[in-house]
PDB file of C-alpha atoms and ligand atoms in Angstrom:
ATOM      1  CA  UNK A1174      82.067 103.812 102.986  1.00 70.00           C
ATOM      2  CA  UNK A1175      85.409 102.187 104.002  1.00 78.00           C
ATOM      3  CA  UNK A1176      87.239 100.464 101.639  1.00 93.00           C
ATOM      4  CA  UNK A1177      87.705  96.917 102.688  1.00 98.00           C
ATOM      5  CA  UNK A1178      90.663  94.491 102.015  1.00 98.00           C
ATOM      6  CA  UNK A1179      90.264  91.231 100.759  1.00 98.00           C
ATOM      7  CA  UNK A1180      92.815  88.789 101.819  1.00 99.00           C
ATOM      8  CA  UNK A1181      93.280  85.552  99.945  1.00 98.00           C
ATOM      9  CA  UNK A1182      94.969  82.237 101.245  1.00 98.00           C
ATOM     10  CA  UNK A1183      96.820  80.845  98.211  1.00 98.00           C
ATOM     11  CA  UNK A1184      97.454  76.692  98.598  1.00 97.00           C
ATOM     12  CA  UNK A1185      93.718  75.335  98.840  1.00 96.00           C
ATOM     13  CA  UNK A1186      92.216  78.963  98.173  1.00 98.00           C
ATOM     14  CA  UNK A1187      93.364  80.336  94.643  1.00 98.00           C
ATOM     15  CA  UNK A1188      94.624  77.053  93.125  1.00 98.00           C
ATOM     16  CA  UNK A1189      94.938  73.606  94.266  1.00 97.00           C
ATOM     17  CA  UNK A1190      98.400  72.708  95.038  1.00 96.00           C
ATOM     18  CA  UNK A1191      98.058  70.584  98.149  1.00 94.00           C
ATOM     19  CA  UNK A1192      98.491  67.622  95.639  1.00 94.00           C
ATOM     20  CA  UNK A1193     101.954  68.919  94.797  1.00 97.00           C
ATOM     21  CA  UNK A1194     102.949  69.633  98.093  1.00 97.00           C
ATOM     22  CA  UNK A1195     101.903  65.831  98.659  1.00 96.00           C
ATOM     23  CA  UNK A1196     103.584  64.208  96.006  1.00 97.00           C
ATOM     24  CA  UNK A1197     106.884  66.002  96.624  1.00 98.00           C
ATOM     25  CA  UNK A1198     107.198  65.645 100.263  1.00 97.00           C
ATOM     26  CA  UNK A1199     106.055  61.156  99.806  1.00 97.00           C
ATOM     27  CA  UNK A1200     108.943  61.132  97.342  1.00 97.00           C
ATOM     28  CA  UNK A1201     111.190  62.710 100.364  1.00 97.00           C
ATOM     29  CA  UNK A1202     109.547  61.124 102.919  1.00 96.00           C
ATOM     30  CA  UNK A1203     110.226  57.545 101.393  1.00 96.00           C
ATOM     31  CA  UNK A1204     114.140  58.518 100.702  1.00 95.00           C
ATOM     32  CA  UNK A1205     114.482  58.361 104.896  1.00 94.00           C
ATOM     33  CA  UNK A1206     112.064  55.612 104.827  1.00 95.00           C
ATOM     34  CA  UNK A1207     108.896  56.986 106.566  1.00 95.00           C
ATOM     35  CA  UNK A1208     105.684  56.366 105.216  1.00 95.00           C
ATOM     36  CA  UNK A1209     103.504  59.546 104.476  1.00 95.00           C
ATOM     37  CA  UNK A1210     100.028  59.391 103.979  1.00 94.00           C
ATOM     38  CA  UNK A1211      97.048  61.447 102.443  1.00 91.00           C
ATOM     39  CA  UNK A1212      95.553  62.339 105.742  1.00 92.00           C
ATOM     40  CA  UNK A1213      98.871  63.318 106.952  1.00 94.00           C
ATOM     41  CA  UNK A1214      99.106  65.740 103.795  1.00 92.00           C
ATOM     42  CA  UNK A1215      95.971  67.211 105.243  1.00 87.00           C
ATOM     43  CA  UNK A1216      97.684  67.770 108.490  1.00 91.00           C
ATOM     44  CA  UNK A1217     100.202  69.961 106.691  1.00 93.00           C
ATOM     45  CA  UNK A1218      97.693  72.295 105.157  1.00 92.00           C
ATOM     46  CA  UNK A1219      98.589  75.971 105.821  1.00 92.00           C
ATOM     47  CA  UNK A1220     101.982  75.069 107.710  1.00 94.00           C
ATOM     48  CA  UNK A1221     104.945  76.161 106.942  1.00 94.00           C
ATOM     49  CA  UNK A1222     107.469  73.782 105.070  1.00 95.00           C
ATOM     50  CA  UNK A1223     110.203  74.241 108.301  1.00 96.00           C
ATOM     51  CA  UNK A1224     107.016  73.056 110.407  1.00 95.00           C
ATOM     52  CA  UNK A1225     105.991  70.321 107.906  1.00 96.00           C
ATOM     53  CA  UNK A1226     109.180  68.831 107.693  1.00 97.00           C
ATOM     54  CA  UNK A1227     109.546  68.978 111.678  1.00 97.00           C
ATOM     55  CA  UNK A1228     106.121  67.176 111.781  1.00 97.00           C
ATOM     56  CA  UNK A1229     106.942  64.058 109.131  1.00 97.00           C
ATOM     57  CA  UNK A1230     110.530  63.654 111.146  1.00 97.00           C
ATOM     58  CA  UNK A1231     108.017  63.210 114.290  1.00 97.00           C
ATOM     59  CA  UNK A1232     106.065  61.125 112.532  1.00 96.00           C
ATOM     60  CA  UNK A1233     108.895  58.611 111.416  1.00 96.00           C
ATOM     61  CA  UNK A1234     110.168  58.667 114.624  1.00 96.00           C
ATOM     62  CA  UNK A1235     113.617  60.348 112.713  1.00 96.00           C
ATOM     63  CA  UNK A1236     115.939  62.452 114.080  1.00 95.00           C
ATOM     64  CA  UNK A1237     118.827  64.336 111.597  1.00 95.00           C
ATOM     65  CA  UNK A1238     121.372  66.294 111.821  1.00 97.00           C
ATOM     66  CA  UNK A1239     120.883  70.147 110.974  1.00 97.00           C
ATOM     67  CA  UNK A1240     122.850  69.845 107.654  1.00 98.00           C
ATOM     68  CA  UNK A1241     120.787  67.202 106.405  1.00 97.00           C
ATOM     69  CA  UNK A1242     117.306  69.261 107.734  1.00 98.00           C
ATOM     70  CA  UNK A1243     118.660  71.730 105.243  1.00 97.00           C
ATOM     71  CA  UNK A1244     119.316  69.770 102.932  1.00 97.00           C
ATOM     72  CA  UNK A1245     115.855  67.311 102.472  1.00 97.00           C
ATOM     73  CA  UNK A1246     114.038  70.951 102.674  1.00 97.00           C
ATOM     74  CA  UNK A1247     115.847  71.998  99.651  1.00 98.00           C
ATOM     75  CA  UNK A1248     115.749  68.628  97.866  1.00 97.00           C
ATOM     76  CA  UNK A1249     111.645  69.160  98.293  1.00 98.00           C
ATOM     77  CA  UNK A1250     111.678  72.180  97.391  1.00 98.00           C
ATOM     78  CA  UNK A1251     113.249  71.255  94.149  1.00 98.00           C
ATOM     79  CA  UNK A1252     110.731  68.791  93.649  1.00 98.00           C
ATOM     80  CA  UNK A1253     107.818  70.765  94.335  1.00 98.00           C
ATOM     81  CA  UNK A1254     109.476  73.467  91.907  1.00 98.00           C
ATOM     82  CA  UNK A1255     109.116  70.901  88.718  1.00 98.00           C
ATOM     83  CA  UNK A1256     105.109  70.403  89.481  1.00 98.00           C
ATOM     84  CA  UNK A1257     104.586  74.477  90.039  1.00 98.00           C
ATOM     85  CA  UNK A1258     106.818  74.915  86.846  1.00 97.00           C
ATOM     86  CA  UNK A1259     104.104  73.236  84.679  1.00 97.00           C
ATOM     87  CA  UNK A1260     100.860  74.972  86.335  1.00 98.00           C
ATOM     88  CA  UNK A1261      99.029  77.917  84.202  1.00 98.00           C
ATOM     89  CA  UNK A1262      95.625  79.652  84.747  1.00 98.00           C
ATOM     90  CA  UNK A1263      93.824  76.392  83.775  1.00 98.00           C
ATOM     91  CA  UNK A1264      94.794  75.930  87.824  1.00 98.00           C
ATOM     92  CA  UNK A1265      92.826  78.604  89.099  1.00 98.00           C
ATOM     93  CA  UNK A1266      90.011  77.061  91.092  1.00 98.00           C
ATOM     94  CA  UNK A1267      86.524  77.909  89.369  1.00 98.00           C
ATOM     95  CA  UNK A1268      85.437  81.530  89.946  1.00 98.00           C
ATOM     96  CA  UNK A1269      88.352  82.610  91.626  1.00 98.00           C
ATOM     97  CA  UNK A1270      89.444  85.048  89.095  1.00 98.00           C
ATOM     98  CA  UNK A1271      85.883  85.851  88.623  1.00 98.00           C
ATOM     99  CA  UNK A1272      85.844  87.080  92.390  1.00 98.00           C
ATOM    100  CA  UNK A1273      88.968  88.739  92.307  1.00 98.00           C
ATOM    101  CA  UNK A1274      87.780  90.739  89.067  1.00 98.00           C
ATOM    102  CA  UNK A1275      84.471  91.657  90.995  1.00 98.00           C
ATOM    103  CA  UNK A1276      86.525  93.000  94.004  1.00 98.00           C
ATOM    104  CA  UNK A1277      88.606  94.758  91.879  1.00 97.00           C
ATOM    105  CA  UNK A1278      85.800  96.485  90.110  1.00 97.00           C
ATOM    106  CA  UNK A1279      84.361  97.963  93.306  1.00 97.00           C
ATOM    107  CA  UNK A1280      87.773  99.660  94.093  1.00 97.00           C
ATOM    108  CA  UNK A1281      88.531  97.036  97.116  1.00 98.00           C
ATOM    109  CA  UNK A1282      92.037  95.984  98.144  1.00 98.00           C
ATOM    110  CA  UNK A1283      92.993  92.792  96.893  1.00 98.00           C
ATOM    111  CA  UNK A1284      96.005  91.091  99.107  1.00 98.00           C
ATOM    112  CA  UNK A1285      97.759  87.553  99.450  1.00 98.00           C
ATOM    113  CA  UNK A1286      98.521  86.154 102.607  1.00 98.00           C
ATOM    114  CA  UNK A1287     100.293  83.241 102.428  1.00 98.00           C
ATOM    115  CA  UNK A1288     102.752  80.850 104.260  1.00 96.00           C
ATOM    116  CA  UNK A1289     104.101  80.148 100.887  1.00 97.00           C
ATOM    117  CA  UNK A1290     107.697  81.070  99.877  1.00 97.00           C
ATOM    118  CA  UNK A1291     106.413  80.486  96.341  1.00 98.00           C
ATOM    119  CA  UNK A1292     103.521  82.543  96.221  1.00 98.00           C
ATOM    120  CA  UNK A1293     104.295  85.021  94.125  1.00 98.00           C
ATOM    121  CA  UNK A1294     106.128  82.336  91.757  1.00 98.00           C
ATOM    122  CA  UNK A1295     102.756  80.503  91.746  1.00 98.00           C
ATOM    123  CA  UNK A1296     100.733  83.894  90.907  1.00 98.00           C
ATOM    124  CA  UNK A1297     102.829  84.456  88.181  1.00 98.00           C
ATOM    125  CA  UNK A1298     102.852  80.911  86.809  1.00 98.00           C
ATOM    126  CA  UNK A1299      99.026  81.506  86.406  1.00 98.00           C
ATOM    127  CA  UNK A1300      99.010  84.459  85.098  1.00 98.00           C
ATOM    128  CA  UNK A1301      97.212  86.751  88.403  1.00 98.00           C
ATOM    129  CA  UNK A1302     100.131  88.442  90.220  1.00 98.00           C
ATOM    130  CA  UNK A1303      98.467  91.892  88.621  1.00 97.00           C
ATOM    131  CA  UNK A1304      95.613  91.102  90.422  1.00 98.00           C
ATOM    132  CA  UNK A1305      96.924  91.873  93.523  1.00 98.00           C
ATOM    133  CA  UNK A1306      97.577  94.841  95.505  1.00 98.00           C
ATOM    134  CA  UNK A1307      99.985  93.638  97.945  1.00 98.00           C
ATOM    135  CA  UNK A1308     101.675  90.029  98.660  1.00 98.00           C
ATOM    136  CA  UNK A1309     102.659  88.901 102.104  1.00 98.00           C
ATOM    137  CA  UNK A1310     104.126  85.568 102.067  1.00 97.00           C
ATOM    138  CA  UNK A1311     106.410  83.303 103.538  1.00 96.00           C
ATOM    139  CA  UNK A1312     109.295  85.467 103.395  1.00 97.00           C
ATOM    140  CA  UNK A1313     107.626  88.018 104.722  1.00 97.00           C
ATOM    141  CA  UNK A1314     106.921  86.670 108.156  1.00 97.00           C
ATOM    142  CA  UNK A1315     108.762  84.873 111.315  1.00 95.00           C
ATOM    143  CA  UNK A1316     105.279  83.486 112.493  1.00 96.00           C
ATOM    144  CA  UNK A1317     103.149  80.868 111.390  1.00 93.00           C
ATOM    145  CA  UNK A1318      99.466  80.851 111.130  1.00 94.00           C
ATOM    146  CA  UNK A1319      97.650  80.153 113.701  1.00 96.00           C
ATOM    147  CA  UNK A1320      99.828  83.823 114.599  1.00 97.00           C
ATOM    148  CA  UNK A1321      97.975  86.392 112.745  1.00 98.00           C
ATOM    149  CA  UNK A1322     101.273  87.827 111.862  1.00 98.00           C
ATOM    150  CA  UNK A1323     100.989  87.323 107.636  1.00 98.00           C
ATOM    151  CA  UNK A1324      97.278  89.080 107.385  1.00 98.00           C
ATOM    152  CA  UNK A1325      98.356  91.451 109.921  1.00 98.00           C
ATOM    153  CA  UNK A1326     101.210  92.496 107.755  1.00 98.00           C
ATOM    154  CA  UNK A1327      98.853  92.965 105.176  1.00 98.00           C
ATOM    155  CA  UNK A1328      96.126  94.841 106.570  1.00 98.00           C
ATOM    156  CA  UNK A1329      98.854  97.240 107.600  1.00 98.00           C
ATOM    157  CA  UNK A1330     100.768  97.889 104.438  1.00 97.00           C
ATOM    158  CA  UNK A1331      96.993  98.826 102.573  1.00 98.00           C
ATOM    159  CA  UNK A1332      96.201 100.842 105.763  1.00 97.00           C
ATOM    160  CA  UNK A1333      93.440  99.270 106.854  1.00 98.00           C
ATOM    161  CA  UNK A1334      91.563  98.458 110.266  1.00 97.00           C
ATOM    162  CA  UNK A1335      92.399  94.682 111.368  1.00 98.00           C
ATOM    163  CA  UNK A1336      87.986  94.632 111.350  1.00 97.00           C
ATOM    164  CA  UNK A1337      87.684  96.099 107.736  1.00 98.00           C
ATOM    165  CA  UNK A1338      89.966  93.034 106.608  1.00 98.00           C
ATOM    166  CA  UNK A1339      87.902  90.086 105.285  1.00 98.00           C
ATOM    167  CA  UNK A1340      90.222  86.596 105.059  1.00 99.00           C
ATOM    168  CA  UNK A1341      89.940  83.755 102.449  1.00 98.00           C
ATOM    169  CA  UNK A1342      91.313  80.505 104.265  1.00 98.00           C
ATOM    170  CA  UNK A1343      90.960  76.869 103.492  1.00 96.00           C
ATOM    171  CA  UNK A1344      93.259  75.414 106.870  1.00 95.00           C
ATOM    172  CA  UNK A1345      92.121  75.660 110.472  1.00 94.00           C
ATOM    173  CA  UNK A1346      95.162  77.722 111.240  1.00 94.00           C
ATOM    174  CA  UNK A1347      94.362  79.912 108.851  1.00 97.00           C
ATOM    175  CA  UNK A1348      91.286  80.710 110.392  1.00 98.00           C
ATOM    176  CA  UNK A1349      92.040  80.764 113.368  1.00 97.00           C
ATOM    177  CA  UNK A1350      95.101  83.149 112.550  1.00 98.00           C
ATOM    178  CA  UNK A1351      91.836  85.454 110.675  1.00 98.00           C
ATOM    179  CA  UNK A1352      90.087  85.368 113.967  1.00 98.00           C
ATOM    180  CA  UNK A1353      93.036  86.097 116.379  1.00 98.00           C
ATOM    181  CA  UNK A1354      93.712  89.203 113.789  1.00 98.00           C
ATOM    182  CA  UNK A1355      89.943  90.252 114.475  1.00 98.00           C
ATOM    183  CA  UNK A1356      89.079  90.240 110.709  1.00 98.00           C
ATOM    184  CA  UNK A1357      86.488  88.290 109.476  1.00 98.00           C
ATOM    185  CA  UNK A1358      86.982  84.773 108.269  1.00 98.00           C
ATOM    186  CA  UNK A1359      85.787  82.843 104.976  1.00 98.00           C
ATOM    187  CA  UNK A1360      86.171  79.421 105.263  1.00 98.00           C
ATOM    188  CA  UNK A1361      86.935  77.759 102.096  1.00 98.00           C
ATOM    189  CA  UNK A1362      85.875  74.365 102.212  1.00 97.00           C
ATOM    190  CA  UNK A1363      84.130  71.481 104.824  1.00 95.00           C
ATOM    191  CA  UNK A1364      81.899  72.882 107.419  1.00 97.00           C
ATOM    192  CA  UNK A1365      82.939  70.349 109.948  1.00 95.00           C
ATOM    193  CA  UNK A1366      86.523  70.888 109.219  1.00 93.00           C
ATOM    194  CA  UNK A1367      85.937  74.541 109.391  1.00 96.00           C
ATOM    195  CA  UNK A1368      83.439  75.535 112.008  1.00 98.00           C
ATOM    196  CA  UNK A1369      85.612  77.973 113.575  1.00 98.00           C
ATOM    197  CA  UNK A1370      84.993  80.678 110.472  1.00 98.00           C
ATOM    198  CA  UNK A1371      82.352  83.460 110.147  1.00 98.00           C
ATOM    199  CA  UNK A1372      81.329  81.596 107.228  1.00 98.00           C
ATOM    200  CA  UNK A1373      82.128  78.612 105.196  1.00 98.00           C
ATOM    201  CA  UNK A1374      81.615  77.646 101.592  1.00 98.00           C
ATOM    202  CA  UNK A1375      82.485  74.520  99.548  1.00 98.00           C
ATOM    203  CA  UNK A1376      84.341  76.873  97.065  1.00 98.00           C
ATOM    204  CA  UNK A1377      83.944  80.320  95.631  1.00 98.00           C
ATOM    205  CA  UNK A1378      80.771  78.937  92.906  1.00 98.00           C
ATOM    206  CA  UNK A1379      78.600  79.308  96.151  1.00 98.00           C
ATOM    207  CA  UNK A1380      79.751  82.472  96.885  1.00 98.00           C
ATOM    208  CA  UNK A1381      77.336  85.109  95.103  1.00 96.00           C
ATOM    209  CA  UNK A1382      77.755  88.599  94.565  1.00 97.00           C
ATOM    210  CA  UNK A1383      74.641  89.721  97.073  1.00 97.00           C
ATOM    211  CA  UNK A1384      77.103  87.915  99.635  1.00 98.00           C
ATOM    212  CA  UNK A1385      80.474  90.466  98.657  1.00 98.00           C
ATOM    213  CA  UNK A1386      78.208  93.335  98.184  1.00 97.00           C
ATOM    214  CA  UNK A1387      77.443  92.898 101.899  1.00 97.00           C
ATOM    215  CA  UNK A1388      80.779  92.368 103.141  1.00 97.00           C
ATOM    216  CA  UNK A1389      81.489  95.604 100.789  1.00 97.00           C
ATOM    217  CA  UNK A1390      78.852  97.658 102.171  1.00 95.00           C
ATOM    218  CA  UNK A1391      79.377  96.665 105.736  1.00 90.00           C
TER     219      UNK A1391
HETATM  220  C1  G6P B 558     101.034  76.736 102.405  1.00 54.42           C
HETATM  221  C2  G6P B 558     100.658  75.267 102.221  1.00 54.42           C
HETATM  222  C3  G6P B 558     101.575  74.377 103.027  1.00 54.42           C
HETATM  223  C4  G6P B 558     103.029  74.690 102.713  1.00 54.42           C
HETATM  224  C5  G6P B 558     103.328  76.152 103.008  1.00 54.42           C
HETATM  225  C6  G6P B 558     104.758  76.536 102.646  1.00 54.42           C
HETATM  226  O1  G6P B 558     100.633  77.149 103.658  1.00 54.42           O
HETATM  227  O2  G6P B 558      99.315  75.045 102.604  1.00 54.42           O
HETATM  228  O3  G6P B 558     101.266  73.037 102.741  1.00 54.42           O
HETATM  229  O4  G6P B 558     103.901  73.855 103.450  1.00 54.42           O
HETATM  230  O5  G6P B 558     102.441  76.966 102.248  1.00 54.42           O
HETATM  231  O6  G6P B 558     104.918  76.466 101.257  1.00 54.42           O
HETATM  232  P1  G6P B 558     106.302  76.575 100.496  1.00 54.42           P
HETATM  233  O7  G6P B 558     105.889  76.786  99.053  1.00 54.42           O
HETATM  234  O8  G6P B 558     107.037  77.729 101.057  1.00 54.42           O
HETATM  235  O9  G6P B 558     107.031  75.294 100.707  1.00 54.42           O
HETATM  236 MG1   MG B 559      95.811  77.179 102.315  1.00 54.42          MG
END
């Protein structure tokens, strides 16, 4: 039997930082005076923070100058930093580490593929960066998901067919990034939202072990 590779989303997937990334880019948001909503935050999910920024300019109807581009992504970044700084493993969405520890038990590869440039900050931070056999992040790639670039990266580093790959994914982009790679896709939360993936659960309680055993042994 082949040994498969797991690949794990991080924001929305492992721990639930969408709220952070929310909070810090409202705060910058309201310091050029555009108004950022929830749903907008939702919009953001799984793009990059170049893209995201590019995207609430568009939506204020704001145009800047490169230097100050540069500068609001570093001021959010800063922000962001002080919410991430105070995360631990009570963050860890339920039976996420419980999955990984399964996975790891059957001798699978375990990646990260992420859009993230604070992944492996965030891994660390709650305490599961040993849990994983190879990051690809942010600064790993020049493409964002929906490009298949990040899991790509991955399934080459562990050496392992693009079809062998199985991808965790909570945005549509992400998905659709898992498809274009030809791996198979987990959708990690609404079926509506997420129609797109192989399969979809609410979060990784409904996922049993039957269900890995069979992605294992496929
Ligand atoms: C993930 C999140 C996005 C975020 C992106 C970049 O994909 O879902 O909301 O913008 O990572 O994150 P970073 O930590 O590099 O700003
Ligand atoms: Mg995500």
């Amino acid at each position: 039997m082949t040994k498969k590779a797991f690949i794990f989303d991080l924001d929305g997937v492992i721990v639930d930082t969408a709220k952070y990334h929310f909070l810090a880019w409202k705060k910058l948001a309201a310091t050029i005076g555009v108004d950022f909503t929830k749903q907008q935050n939702e919009q953001l999910k799984g793009v990059s923070r170049v893209k995201s920024l590019e995207k609430i300019l568009a939506w204020g109807n704001k145009t800047i100058t490169e230097a100050e581009f540069a500068n609001l992504m570093a001021l959010k970044n800063t922000d962001y930093l002080t919410y991430i700084d105070k995360m631990d493993e009570q963050e860890i969405l339920p039976d996420v580490a419980k999955t990984l520890d399964f996975l790891r038990d059957k001798k699978q590869h375990i990646a990260l593929g992420s859009a993230s440039k604070n992944a492996r900050m965030i891994l660390e931070k709650v305490n599961i960066l040993e849990k994983f056999d190879i990051i690809v992040d942010g600064n790993d790639v020049t493409k964002g998901k929906p490009d298949p670039e990040v899991f790509l990266k991955a399934a080459e580093h562990l050496n392992v067919p693009n079809e062998h790959c199985v991808v965790f994914e909570d945005a549509v982009a992400g998905i659709q990034a898992a498809n274009n790679a030809g791996m198979i896709s987990i959708g990690i939360g609404e079926k509506d939202i997420l129609h797109e993936a192989d399969y979809v659960f609410t979060d990784f309680t409904e996922i049993d072990i039957d269900f890995l055993n069979e992605l294992i042994s496929r």
